[in-house]
């Protein structure tokens, strides 16, 4: 009657699904019902677009990637953020036809920016879509986010992985596009975000793909994975669990030092849950992260605390820091209306 | 070096904490750092208040309860919602001195409404605080939310438990107080919400108290608890896991029928995660819940989908439905600015 994917006999990985093959489609239907005022959904090929797209004369910003990281990216589509998001199967890159169709659907004639997280499949498939669209006369630029300082290369990545900075970048360049900046300017801000945002994550537990139902990696009852990727990729070290403050210290130091932050600098910080971590713990972790930055004279002037780029039900967290300045904060503070991030509207 | 509470040797219940005794305080410090623009925190006795409180001439709305259900209630303090929230220890009622201090701190002279979830300790302690404040000349009214249709009496409750309707009620009466309604009117809307909101929840997994580190109840790898309480209290039935649609059907039917909803009625629906459930699953569940209501001619005109009243890292979900009308929707749509719910501002 029901799929094996509902139950993992080897752990606590039960799933609230009907059929592993339909999870993404049924979730998109739910998003359409919940957010039909701001979103329209295309099911084949799959993409989530702003209801008011295409906006003539506005630069369009598109992102996408495997599902399972919600609310990113579908929950970040709307006024002041993304024009469209392309969801792949869970932890699987979307296919080029999705990005091609989304690009054509939201192109308002002022150019389209593809914001891509650095995973081999995502990069390749976005590039194929960009090439097709460019050959048909659409101006397409691509920026690849590779902000994860944990490891140099990884399971699905040449170079650093793209993680939490993507969320902050989508807000900043989304507001740039929204106020009417041209493609060159939006790309300039995207490059700023790429160069000035860094992240690192850790996991207490694994998660399970709906199609498999078993943990994607094994981890001991007292162990954590320091530097984990958002698909459970190995990080820097498997170690015994430590008090929260020690974990934060181990993560914030490499993040801050990698962008050479110094006394007097201002930052936007995201303390992100991996999906299964209680909010009370995220605030406790955020408290320490801000303190550590503050002791170095680095001031946290804006923040997000919550689940923004997740790994299904994984327990763990990541810290993302982006260096701020007056231009960036003006874009950050501008009105935004998406399913997951909303203010000023 | 670190507490036993960080690790549960019998399961997957590792914690991102420093010391079980300091979890609530450190999380409050994190909230102060993240939301200092809208909140001010009193640490002893512990309560979270609107930064601009007390507001002279405005009815003040206060809620509270055990911690571990975040963002409720501290994340729901702000413009258009609560004036103050009193967090107890994890899964433990706040003490009367907290509600007394909060009541006195946010009282603007137009009366104070205590919104209480129906748990024996909460009800008793809020009542003691109300009595003390009343004896000192503050006009205090209390409304007890008891919306959980799963069971008649429960582990910590005489009568039905108070759960998800509390979140919707806080939004509606918060907006009523914000626009300047008098205490009598705010109480009238609170009674409407009490009478017209119903909920039911289920759990796939348990959660663990920071002070204990072990699951608060045992549950098999293929089992679920249907009708679970937000402290892991037993519900209607321990059963084998079923496909998501069947679970939704088992929960939405008793919720809808308990408030005699009929063809043509409009509702606000909250599809709430218990803390450890991926958002992709919540949207999938919401999709079914709206469909079932729709087939009965009941229209879901507003919604919340996400983690609003949680049980630490528990996996599971709850459905809350509140019958709407033009007055209620006007209050729902009014601007709100809290850590967890924000629009129009």
XYZ file of C-alpha atoms in Angstrom:
690
model
C 0.000 0.000 0.000
C 2.676 2.492 0.867
C 6.211 2.898 -0.244
C 9.281 1.522 1.461
C 10.506 5.108 1.286
C 8.216 6.038 4.181
C 10.221 4.022 6.643
C 13.857 3.530 7.336
C 14.147 0.352 9.290
C 17.675 1.223 10.313
C 17.006 4.495 12.103
C 14.522 7.241 12.857
C 14.023 8.338 9.273
C 10.294 8.025 8.761
C 8.906 10.315 6.077
C 5.693 12.288 5.689
C 5.274 11.481 2.002
C 3.040 9.506 -0.316
C 5.389 8.326 -3.028
C 9.071 9.218 -3.210
C 8.697 10.053 -6.911
C 6.019 12.685 -6.286
C 7.452 14.554 -3.297
C 8.703 17.586 -5.221
C 5.564 17.883 -7.350
C 3.186 17.602 -4.380
C 5.223 20.139 -2.394
C 5.038 22.533 -5.365
C 1.272 22.073 -5.425
C 1.229 22.962 -1.735
C 3.315 26.059 -2.396
C 0.907 27.085 -5.136
C -2.024 26.765 -2.718
C -0.195 28.617 0.071
C 1.425 31.383 -1.973
C -0.697 31.700 -5.098
C -0.847 35.433 -4.458
C 2.849 35.838 -5.309
C 3.850 32.666 -7.182
C 2.907 30.774 -10.306
C 4.097 27.238 -10.841
C 5.115 25.509 -14.040
C 5.109 21.755 -13.566
C 6.750 20.517 -16.766
C 9.467 21.526 -16.922
C 9.368 22.422 -13.240
C 9.976 25.985 -12.146
C 8.459 28.437 -9.679
C 8.086 31.995 -10.966
C 6.883 35.320 -9.670
C 3.233 35.770 -10.417
C 3.929 39.163 -12.015
C 6.718 37.876 -14.283
C 7.987 38.687 -16.837
C 8.534 42.300 -15.759
C 9.331 44.333 -18.842
C 12.623 46.182 -18.573
C 13.678 44.506 -15.297
C 16.726 42.262 -14.961
C 15.509 38.783 -14.023
C 17.317 36.714 -11.389
C 17.039 32.928 -11.461
C 18.438 30.290 -9.177
C 17.838 26.605 -8.649
C 19.294 23.359 -7.432
C 18.302 20.067 -5.916
C 15.215 19.976 -3.706
C 15.521 19.181 -0.004
C 17.075 22.543 0.921
C 13.800 24.390 1.459
C 12.869 27.189 1.699
C 15.745 27.777 -0.765
C 15.081 28.439 -3.610
C 11.307 28.309 -4.261
C 10.553 30.061 -0.972
C 12.796 32.927 -2.055
C 10.889 33.800 -5.219
C 8.969 37.062 -5.161
C 9.189 40.834 -5.060
C 12.738 41.933 -4.288
C 14.313 38.498 -4.591
C 14.184 35.771 -7.279
C 12.130 35.891 -10.459
C 12.239 32.121 -10.759
C 13.620 29.005 -9.080
C 14.199 25.609 -10.671
C 13.863 22.663 -8.264
C 15.578 19.396 -9.147
C 14.682 16.073 -7.598
C 15.818 15.815 -3.974
C 19.587 16.472 -3.794
C 19.758 16.289 -7.623
C 20.561 19.110 -10.026
C 17.702 20.474 -12.102
C 17.922 19.690 -15.820
C 18.840 22.322 -18.434
C 15.302 22.415 -19.885
C 14.058 23.748 -16.543
C 16.497 26.687 -16.500
C 15.916 27.292 -20.209
C 12.143 27.442 -19.780
C 12.415 29.607 -16.635
C 14.834 31.994 -18.341
C 12.519 32.458 -21.304
C 9.457 32.795 -19.062
C 10.798 35.561 -16.813
C 13.023 37.410 -19.297
C 11.815 41.003 -19.416
C 14.296 42.076 -22.067
C 16.899 43.584 -19.715
C 18.898 40.390 -19.293
C 18.847 37.405 -16.973
C 21.270 36.505 -14.185
C 21.738 32.858 -13.269
C 22.843 32.489 -9.665
C 24.377 29.037 -9.364
C 25.664 27.143 -6.343
C 28.988 25.469 -7.080
C 28.058 21.830 -7.654
C 29.255 20.138 -10.820
C 25.787 19.194 -12.073
C 24.251 22.590 -11.307
C 27.080 24.461 -13.002
C 26.983 22.290 -16.111
C 23.211 22.319 -16.499
C 22.836 26.053 -15.880
C 25.603 26.626 -18.445
C 23.825 24.513 -21.076
C 20.610 26.473 -20.513
C 22.494 29.781 -20.652
C 24.131 28.803 -23.942
C 20.800 27.873 -25.525
C 19.135 31.093 -24.346
C 22.111 33.209 -25.462
C 22.002 31.592 -28.896
C 18.405 32.759 -29.116
C 19.325 36.325 -28.259
C 18.689 36.490 -24.524
C 21.460 38.212 -22.573
C 22.438 35.771 -19.793
C 25.116 36.197 -17.137
C 26.095 33.564 -14.578
C 27.593 33.892 -11.128
C 28.747 30.824 -9.258
C 28.603 30.995 -5.462
C 31.360 28.998 -3.730
C 31.363 30.226 -0.140
C 31.912 27.093 1.972
C 35.306 27.377 3.658
C 35.166 23.849 5.135
C 36.873 21.991 2.289
C 38.653 22.803 -0.990
C 37.034 20.124 -3.146
C 34.133 17.914 -2.221
C 32.024 14.965 -3.239
C 30.013 16.789 -5.920
C 32.190 19.850 -6.360
C 35.419 21.029 -7.901
C 36.468 23.919 -5.694
C 34.467 25.133 -2.736
C 30.782 24.283 -2.336
C 28.067 26.893 -2.675
C 25.900 27.192 0.420
C 24.450 29.892 2.704
C 25.825 32.969 0.955
C 23.414 32.124 -1.836
C 20.479 33.168 0.357
C 22.024 36.524 1.266
C 23.086 37.089 -2.345
C 19.563 36.440 -3.611
C 18.237 39.152 -1.290
C 20.857 41.697 -2.255
C 20.865 41.233 -6.020
C 17.097 40.728 -6.029
C 16.690 44.204 -4.565
C 19.214 45.596 -7.024
C 17.212 44.204 -9.937
C 13.944 45.307 -8.359
C 14.927 48.972 -8.144
C 15.830 48.968 -11.836
C 19.596 48.443 -11.864
C 20.900 47.215 -15.219
C 22.428 43.775 -15.755
C 25.969 45.070 -15.362
C 25.161 46.539 -11.954
C 23.279 43.460 -10.741
C 26.252 41.321 -11.793
C 28.577 43.704 -9.945
C 26.634 43.178 -6.707
C 26.543 39.416 -7.285
C 30.329 39.428 -7.620
C 30.602 41.477 -4.449
C 28.503 38.872 -2.610
C 30.560 36.018 -4.074
C 33.770 37.673 -2.905
C 32.556 38.807 0.513
C 30.378 35.955 1.783
C 31.632 32.836 3.556
C 30.008 29.885 5.339
C 30.676 26.736 7.302
C 28.333 24.020 8.570
C 28.211 21.022 10.877
C 25.864 18.095 11.441
C 24.749 16.081 14.459
C 22.701 13.657 12.414
C 22.251 12.542 8.836
C 19.148 12.863 6.723
C 17.494 10.395 4.366
C 16.466 10.753 0.740
C 12.765 9.980 0.234
C 13.716 7.564 -2.545
C 16.082 5.587 -0.309
C 14.746 6.041 3.221
C 18.088 5.352 4.870
C 20.588 7.859 6.289
C 22.887 9.211 3.594
C 25.804 8.807 5.971
C 26.413 7.000 9.236
C 27.336 8.961 12.333
C 27.867 7.763 15.882
C 25.661 8.669 18.833
C 28.338 10.956 20.261
C 29.837 12.203 16.992
C 29.409 15.192 14.737
C 30.602 16.028 11.222
C 32.427 19.360 11.290
C 32.321 21.155 7.951
C 29.520 19.025 6.514
C 28.011 19.843 3.122
C 24.315 20.369 2.542
C 24.083 16.929 0.921
C 25.859 15.289 3.842
C 29.238 15.496 2.104
C 32.169 14.900 4.457
C 33.685 18.002 5.963
C 36.902 18.660 7.810
C 36.680 16.199 10.633
C 34.527 13.635 12.342
C 34.743 14.406 16.046
C 33.044 13.949 19.400
C 30.258 16.405 20.155
C 31.346 19.484 22.105
C 29.504 22.276 23.911
C 27.757 24.645 21.532
C 30.125 27.551 22.192
C 33.151 25.461 21.225
C 31.459 24.382 18.007
C 30.606 27.959 17.106
C 34.173 29.040 17.824
C 35.538 26.338 15.520
C 33.283 27.534 12.689
C 33.196 31.299 12.986
C 36.972 31.694 13.100
C 37.662 30.236 9.619
C 34.644 32.087 8.216
C 35.712 35.498 9.515
C 39.386 35.067 8.684
C 38.729 33.925 5.117
C 37.364 37.337 4.159
C 39.967 39.204 6.220
C 37.419 40.940 8.415
C 38.939 43.400 10.816
C 38.142 45.673 13.726
C 35.357 48.071 12.764
C 33.888 46.002 9.922
C 30.151 45.417 9.726
C 28.589 42.100 8.728
C 25.306 40.419 7.888
C 25.177 37.062 9.685
C 22.925 34.098 8.990
C 22.669 31.412 11.664
C 21.015 28.686 9.660
C 19.429 25.452 10.818
C 19.920 22.328 8.708
C 16.228 21.446 9.021
C 15.940 19.385 12.209
C 17.464 21.723 14.793
C 15.191 23.445 17.333
C 14.990 27.220 16.998
C 15.923 27.611 20.680
C 19.318 26.080 19.851
C 19.786 28.320 16.810
C 19.326 31.455 18.932
C 21.759 30.081 21.526
C 24.332 29.470 18.768
C 23.705 32.893 17.229
C 24.315 34.466 20.619
C 27.817 33.001 20.753
C 28.629 33.757 17.114
C 27.787 37.442 17.541
C 29.835 37.578 20.752
C 32.905 36.097 19.088
C 32.659 38.528 16.173
C 32.085 41.401 18.574
C 35.265 40.580 20.512
C 37.177 41.105 17.276
C 35.459 44.457 16.799
C 33.214 43.082 14.029
C 29.671 44.322 14.343
C 26.702 42.165 13.319
C 24.348 44.786 11.895
C 21.780 42.537 10.191
C 20.903 38.872 10.607
C 18.754 35.907 9.752
C 18.238 33.171 12.364
C 16.263 30.136 11.228
C 15.996 27.447 8.572
C 16.914 28.970 5.199
C 19.142 26.420 3.437
C 18.440 22.995 4.845
C 19.278 19.344 4.324
C 15.864 17.774 4.843
C 15.609 16.719 8.520
C 19.349 16.906 9.249
C 20.229 18.268 12.701
C 23.016 20.782 12.599
C 23.649 24.368 11.663
C 25.744 26.637 9.513
C 27.093 30.138 9.920
C 27.231 32.533 6.985
C 28.899 35.922 7.197
C 28.874 38.625 4.544
C 30.827 41.836 4.835
C 28.455 44.782 4.610
C 28.707 48.385 3.504
C 26.194 51.200 3.022
C 25.226 50.077 -0.520
C 24.740 46.480 0.560
C 22.696 47.396 3.639
C 20.438 49.633 1.557
C 19.719 46.662 -0.718
C 19.300 44.331 2.278
C 16.770 46.652 3.924
C 14.694 47.157 0.756
C 11.209 45.589 0.778
C 10.941 41.881 0.010
C 7.971 39.566 -0.285
C 8.660 35.869 -0.655
C 7.271 32.843 1.166
C 10.256 32.666 3.528
C 11.633 36.209 3.786
C 9.371 39.205 3.968
C 9.615 42.745 5.244
C 8.553 46.254 4.364
C 5.591 45.036 2.323
C 34.026 19.210 30.320
C 30.597 19.126 28.827
C 27.277 18.036 30.130
C 25.740 14.607 29.776
C 22.778 16.494 28.410
C 24.580 17.031 25.116
C 24.374 13.378 24.243
C 21.716 10.770 24.397
C 23.497 7.473 24.212
C 20.254 5.673 23.431
C 19.280 7.505 20.263
C 19.938 10.400 17.941
C 19.283 13.132 20.468
C 22.479 15.146 20.514
C 22.017 18.771 21.533
C 23.575 22.058 20.454
C 23.805 23.478 23.963
C 26.370 24.388 26.591
C 24.646 23.605 29.850
C 21.076 22.339 30.148
C 20.390 24.887 32.896
C 21.288 27.857 30.684
C 19.545 26.970 27.431
C 16.598 29.332 27.839
C 18.734 32.238 29.064
C 21.299 31.900 26.274
C 18.547 31.629 23.656
C 16.982 34.806 25.062
C 20.351 36.539 24.756
C 20.463 35.421 21.136
C 16.976 36.790 20.548
C 18.012 40.100 22.067
C 20.976 40.285 19.679
C 18.887 39.277 16.661
C 15.755 41.308 17.357
C 16.886 44.154 19.595
C 15.100 46.535 17.224
C 11.698 45.239 18.336
C 12.281 43.381 21.617
C 13.610 44.058 25.093
C 14.422 41.203 27.410
C 14.026 40.961 31.150
C 16.115 38.125 32.525
C 14.951 37.907 36.131
C 12.115 37.227 36.206
C 12.268 36.159 32.575
C 10.013 37.788 30.006
C 10.335 39.150 26.487
C 8.555 42.443 25.857
C 7.958 44.791 22.968
C 10.640 47.409 22.857
C 8.009 50.169 22.725
C 6.039 48.852 25.710
C 4.185 49.949 27.721
C 1.953 51.666 25.160
C -0.259 54.120 26.971
C -3.958 53.521 26.346
C -3.445 50.245 24.475
C -4.724 46.881 25.721
C -1.707 44.653 26.377
C -1.714 40.991 25.357
C 0.525 38.537 27.188
C 1.125 34.853 26.668
C 3.666 32.353 27.889
C 4.379 28.733 28.592
C 7.185 26.238 28.695
C 10.137 26.784 26.366
C 10.862 24.315 23.572
C 7.911 25.384 21.416
C 9.717 28.171 19.576
C 9.032 30.509 17.896
C 5.966 30.534 20.183
C 5.733 32.731 22.231
C 8.838 34.960 22.285
C 9.024 35.025 18.496
C 5.460 36.335 18.396
C 6.102 39.473 20.445
C 5.968 42.743 18.544
C 3.784 45.220 16.697
C 0.351 43.722 16.043
C 0.841 40.633 18.174
C 2.006 40.060 21.774
C 3.175 42.754 24.170
C 5.071 40.201 26.242
C 5.828 36.498 26.468
C 6.928 34.558 29.565
C 9.140 31.550 28.836
C 9.325 28.786 31.397
C 12.090 26.187 31.507
C 11.824 23.683 28.658
C 8.372 22.044 28.758
C 7.746 23.639 32.183
C 5.210 26.324 33.058
C 6.550 29.787 33.771
C 6.229 30.887 37.384
C 3.675 33.475 38.562
C 6.342 36.114 39.227
C 7.159 36.131 35.506
C 3.583 36.859 34.442
C 3.178 39.344 37.277
C 6.290 41.284 36.254
C 5.382 41.152 32.568
C 1.838 42.322 33.253
C 3.069 45.288 35.250
C 5.754 46.106 32.694
C 3.503 46.258 29.621
C 0.299 47.525 31.226
C -0.628 50.728 29.430
C -3.663 51.423 31.587
C -6.269 49.965 29.237
C -6.178 46.467 30.678
C -4.180 43.307 30.093
C -5.308 40.058 28.464
C -3.597 36.817 29.492
C -3.788 34.267 26.709
C -3.176 30.889 28.322
C -2.787 27.438 26.793
C -4.748 24.853 28.728
C -2.123 23.075 30.820
C -2.676 22.755 34.541
C 0.525 24.553 35.553
C 0.096 27.376 33.056
C -3.512 27.977 34.050
C -2.728 27.980 37.771
C 0.326 30.213 37.534
C -1.272 32.731 35.162
C -4.259 32.858 37.519
C -2.048 33.589 40.532
C -0.350 36.413 38.631
C -3.695 37.780 37.460
C -5.015 37.782 41.015
C -1.984 39.655 42.330
C -2.161 42.237 39.529
C -5.930 42.652 39.938
C -5.488 43.223 43.662
C -3.152 46.060 42.761
C -5.693 47.651 40.471
C -4.696 46.337 37.038
C -7.619 45.127 34.937
C -6.721 41.586 33.851
C -8.783 39.184 31.748
C -7.799 35.619 30.934
C -8.718 33.408 28.018
C -7.749 29.746 28.030
C -7.154 28.146 24.631
C -8.117 24.450 24.499
C -8.235 23.612 20.806
C -6.698 20.127 20.563
C -9.422 17.705 19.459
C -7.203 14.617 19.851
C -8.049 13.754 23.448
C -10.443 14.933 26.171
C -7.985 14.937 29.071
C -4.253 14.517 28.887
C -1.067 14.061 30.853
C -0.783 17.684 32.012
C -4.296 18.859 31.259
C -7.836 18.692 32.513
C -9.932 19.102 29.382
C -8.490 19.623 25.945
C -4.909 20.797 25.467
C -4.105 24.252 24.099
C -1.989 24.146 20.948
C -1.891 25.728 17.471
C -4.956 27.961 17.733
C -2.915 29.989 20.189
C -0.703 31.248 17.350
C -3.644 32.335 15.198
C -5.366 33.875 18.213
C -2.282 35.906 19.095
C -2.273 37.401 15.599
C -5.967 38.230 15.611
C -6.286 39.702 19.094
C -2.887 41.371 18.779
C -4.183 43.317 15.794
C -7.403 44.105 17.625
C -5.414 45.596 20.527
C -3.056 47.361 18.141
C -5.794 49.285 16.356
C -7.101 50.550 19.685
C -9.952 48.189 20.525
C -10.878 48.231 24.209
C -10.392 45.260 26.538
C -13.973 44.084 26.129
C -13.572 43.928 22.350
C -10.184 42.214 22.482
C -11.668 39.622 24.851
C -14.602 39.169 22.468
C -12.218 38.303 19.617
C -10.217 35.995 21.903
C -13.429 34.141 22.751
C -14.278 33.911 19.067
C -10.851 32.346 18.412
C -11.253 29.945 21.331
C -14.638 28.821 20.018
C -13.721 28.650 16.339
C -10.198 27.218 16.261
C -9.304 23.515 16.403
C -6.100 21.495 16.023
C -4.686 18.003 15.913
C -1.093 16.768 15.756
C 0.953 13.628 15.166
C 4.555 12.578 15.723
C 7.012 10.337 13.902
C 9.711 10.716 16.528
C 10.149 11.865 20.089
C 12.239 14.762 21.305
C 14.577 15.047 24.276
C 14.705 17.569 27.089
C 18.112 19.258 27.342
C 18.215 18.369 31.038
C 17.643 14.666 30.393
C 19.018 14.030 26.904
C 16.878 10.973 26.309
C 13.662 10.702 24.269
C 10.638 11.703 26.310
C 8.781 8.717 24.879
C 9.727 5.587 22.991
C 8.382 4.999 19.520
C 9.116 2.193 17.078
C 10.909 2.628 13.767
C 7.659 2.100 11.851
C 5.262 3.693 14.311
C 3.653 7.088 14.777
C 1.693 8.705 17.600
C -1.593 10.021 16.235
C -2.972 12.919 18.253
C 0.281 13.607 20.096
C 0.588 16.611 22.427
C 3.301 19.230 22.127
C 5.091 17.710 25.130
C 4.937 14.238 23.655
C 1.745 13.398 25.549
C -0.007 10.299 24.244
C -2.708 10.943 21.683
C -5.459 8.788 20.239
C -3.535 5.852 18.936
C -0.101 4.396 18.363
C -0.142 3.057 14.817
C 2.017 2.047 11.872
C 3.103 4.896 9.630
C 0.860 5.553 6.655
C 1.161 7.621 3.489
C 0.985 11.346 4.157
C -2.421 11.783 2.555
C -3.978 9.173 4.840
C -2.472 10.855 7.888
C -3.809 14.248 6.834
C -7.244 12.745 6.234
C -7.283 11.229 9.731
C -6.472 14.607 11.265
C -8.362 17.156 9.200
C -11.702 15.350 9.484
C -12.016 15.632 13.296
C -10.712 19.197 13.182
C -13.224 20.382 10.589
C -16.183 18.511 12.057
C -15.561 19.756 15.601
C -16.398 23.325 14.596
C -19.244 22.256 12.312
C -17.717 23.784 9.197
C -19.926 23.538 6.173
C -20.046 24.166 2.453
C -19.159 27.781 1.720
C -17.275 28.472 4.941
C -13.880 30.168 4.841
C -10.959 29.166 7.046
C -7.462 30.147 8.085
C -5.290 27.017 8.113
C -1.940 26.491 9.791
C 0.112 23.480 8.713
C 2.656 23.415 11.502
C 5.865 21.456 11.796
C 6.827 20.009 15.190
C 10.415 21.224 14.777
C 12.222 18.427 12.960
C 10.095 18.008 9.845
C 11.442 19.224 6.480
C 9.537 22.121 4.944
C 9.107 20.152 1.706
C 6.983 17.659 3.664
C 4.932 20.425 5.301
C 3.963 21.843 1.901
C 3.069 18.348 0.676
C 0.841 17.861 3.737
C -0.703 21.307 3.349
C -1.540 20.470 -0.247
C -3.643 17.511 0.868
C -5.273 19.338 3.779
C -6.477 22.161 1.517
C -7.764 19.628 -1.021
C -9.777 17.743 1.587
C -11.307 20.963 2.921
C -12.004 22.124 -0.617
C -13.911 18.931 -1.440
C -16.272 19.813 1.408
C -16.713 23.290 -0.042
C -14.537 24.849 2.683
C -12.187 27.463 1.298
C -8.730 28.041 2.766
C -8.395 31.802 2.383
C -5.313 32.420 4.549
C -2.564 30.139 5.804
C 0.691 29.612 7.650
C 2.958 26.743 6.599
C 6.063 26.221 8.730
C 7.322 25.750 12.280
C 5.245 27.916 14.618
C 4.486 25.784 17.691
C 7.111 23.108 17.996
C 8.293 20.360 20.308
C 12.055 20.845 20.102
C 13.380 18.494 17.391
C 10.285 16.266 17.212
C 9.335 15.115 13.716
C 5.658 15.424 13.023
C 3.067 18.037 12.223
C -0.202 19.519 13.315
C -3.137 21.052 11.500
C -4.980 24.049 12.916
C -8.142 25.421 11.370
C -9.959 28.576 12.369
C -13.255 29.644 10.896
C -12.902 33.076 9.318
C -15.202 35.977 8.598
C -14.692 39.510 7.306
C -13.815 40.927 10.763
C -11.325 38.156 11.474
C -9.660 38.431 8.056
C -9.288 42.178 8.476
C -7.434 41.583 11.743
C -5.398 38.752 10.190
C -4.289 40.949 7.283
C -3.302 43.905 9.471
C 0.429 44.672 9.680
C 2.530 42.597 12.063
C 6.200 42.718 12.982
C 7.535 39.932 15.168
C 10.581 37.693 14.829
C 8.550 34.852 13.307
C 5.549 36.471 11.614
C 5.856 39.692 9.678
C 3.958 41.418 6.938
C 2.822 44.848 5.850
C 5.620 46.566 7.776
